């Protein structure tokens, strides 16, 4: 059975590959993953631009699903647009 350790040249190639991929990885973290994680955090907070965020747990979601008068209307409008308008535009183009 061969030894699974990388040789010096193999380590160098792996490091070179990582260095070539690192700009994409940094870009993904900064512009992709960080905003997603921050939005998840802020969705669990009472947030005001003038004050720091205050953690309130799932209260925003409870309000959204039980008390919001516009949420279900916006979901309906989105589904309607997606099901009827988008196919018409695709067929028309």
Coordinates of C-alpha atoms in Angstrom, one line a residue:
X1 CA 0.0 0.0 0.0
X2 CA 1.4 3.4 -1.0
X3 CA 1.9 6.2 1.5
X4 CA -1.0 8.7 1.1
X5 CA 1.2 11.7 2.2
X6 CA 1.9 14.3 -0.5
X7 CA 5.4 14.7 -1.7
X8 CA 7.1 18.1 -1.6
X9 CA 6.1 18.7 -5.2
X10 CA 2.5 17.6 -4.5
X11 CA 2.2 20.0 -1.6
X12 CA 3.6 22.8 -3.8
X13 CA 1.0 22.0 -6.5
X14 CA -1.8 21.9 -3.9
X15 CA -0.7 25.3 -2.5
X16 CA -0.5 26.8 -5.9
X17 CA -4.0 25.6 -6.7
X18 CA -5.3 27.1 -3.5
X19 CA -3.6 30.4 -4.2
X20 CA -5.1 30.5 -7.6
X21 CA -8.6 29.8 -6.2
X22 CA -8.2 32.1 -3.2
X23 CA -9.5 35.3 -4.9
X24 CA -12.7 33.5 -5.8
X25 CA -13.0 32.1 -2.3
X26 CA -12.5 35.6 -0.8
X27 CA -15.0 37.1 -3.2
X28 CA -17.5 34.3 -2.4
X29 CA -17.1 34.9 1.3
X30 CA -17.3 38.7 1.2
X31 CA -20.1 39.0 -1.4
X32 CA -22.0 35.8 -0.9
X33 CA -21.8 34.1 2.4
X34 CA -21.3 37.1 4.7
X35 CA -24.5 38.9 3.4
X36 CA -26.5 35.7 3.7
X37 CA -25.4 35.1 7.3
X38 CA -26.0 38.8 8.2
X39 CA -29.5 38.7 6.8
X40 CA -30.3 35.6 8.8
X41 CA -29.0 37.4 11.9
X42 CA -30.8 40.6 11.2
X43 CA -34.1 38.7 10.5
X44 CA -33.9 37.6 14.2
X45 CA -33.4 41.2 15.4
X46 CA -35.4 44.4 15.8
X47 CA -33.3 46.6 13.7
X48 CA -33.3 50.4 13.3
X49 CA -30.6 52.3 11.4
X50 CA -30.1 54.7 14.3
X51 CA -29.8 52.0 17.0
X52 CA -27.9 48.7 17.3
X53 CA -29.8 45.5 16.5
X54 CA -31.7 44.0 19.4
X55 CA -32.2 40.2 19.3
X56 CA -35.9 39.2 19.5
X57 CA -35.8 35.7 18.2
X58 CA -38.6 34.5 15.9
X59 CA -40.9 37.4 16.7
X60 CA -40.5 38.9 13.2
X61 CA -41.5 35.6 11.6
X62 CA -44.5 35.3 14.0
X63 CA -45.6 38.7 13.0
X64 CA -45.1 38.0 9.3
X65 CA -47.2 34.8 9.3
X66 CA -49.9 35.9 11.7
X67 CA -50.4 39.6 11.7
X68 CA -49.0 41.0 8.5
X69 CA -51.7 42.2 6.1
X70 CA -49.5 42.4 3.0
X71 CA -47.4 39.2 3.3
X72 CA -49.9 36.8 1.8
X73 CA -50.9 39.3 -0.9
X74 CA -47.3 39.7 -1.9
X75 CA -46.8 35.9 -2.1
X76 CA -49.9 35.6 -4.3
X77 CA -48.7 38.4 -6.6
X78 CA -45.2 36.8 -6.9
X79 CA -46.7 33.4 -7.7
X80 CA -49.2 34.9 -10.2
X81 CA -46.4 36.8 -11.9
X82 CA -44.1 33.8 -12.1
X83 CA -46.8 31.4 -13.3
X84 CA -48.5 33.6 -15.9
X85 CA -46.4 36.6 -16.9
X86 CA -42.9 35.0 -17.2
X87 CA -44.1 32.2 -19.6
X88 CA -45.9 34.8 -21.7
X89 CA -42.8 36.9 -22.0
X90 CA -40.7 33.9 -22.8
X91 CA -43.1 32.7 -25.5
X92 CA -43.3 36.3 -26.9
X93 CA -39.6 36.6 -27.2

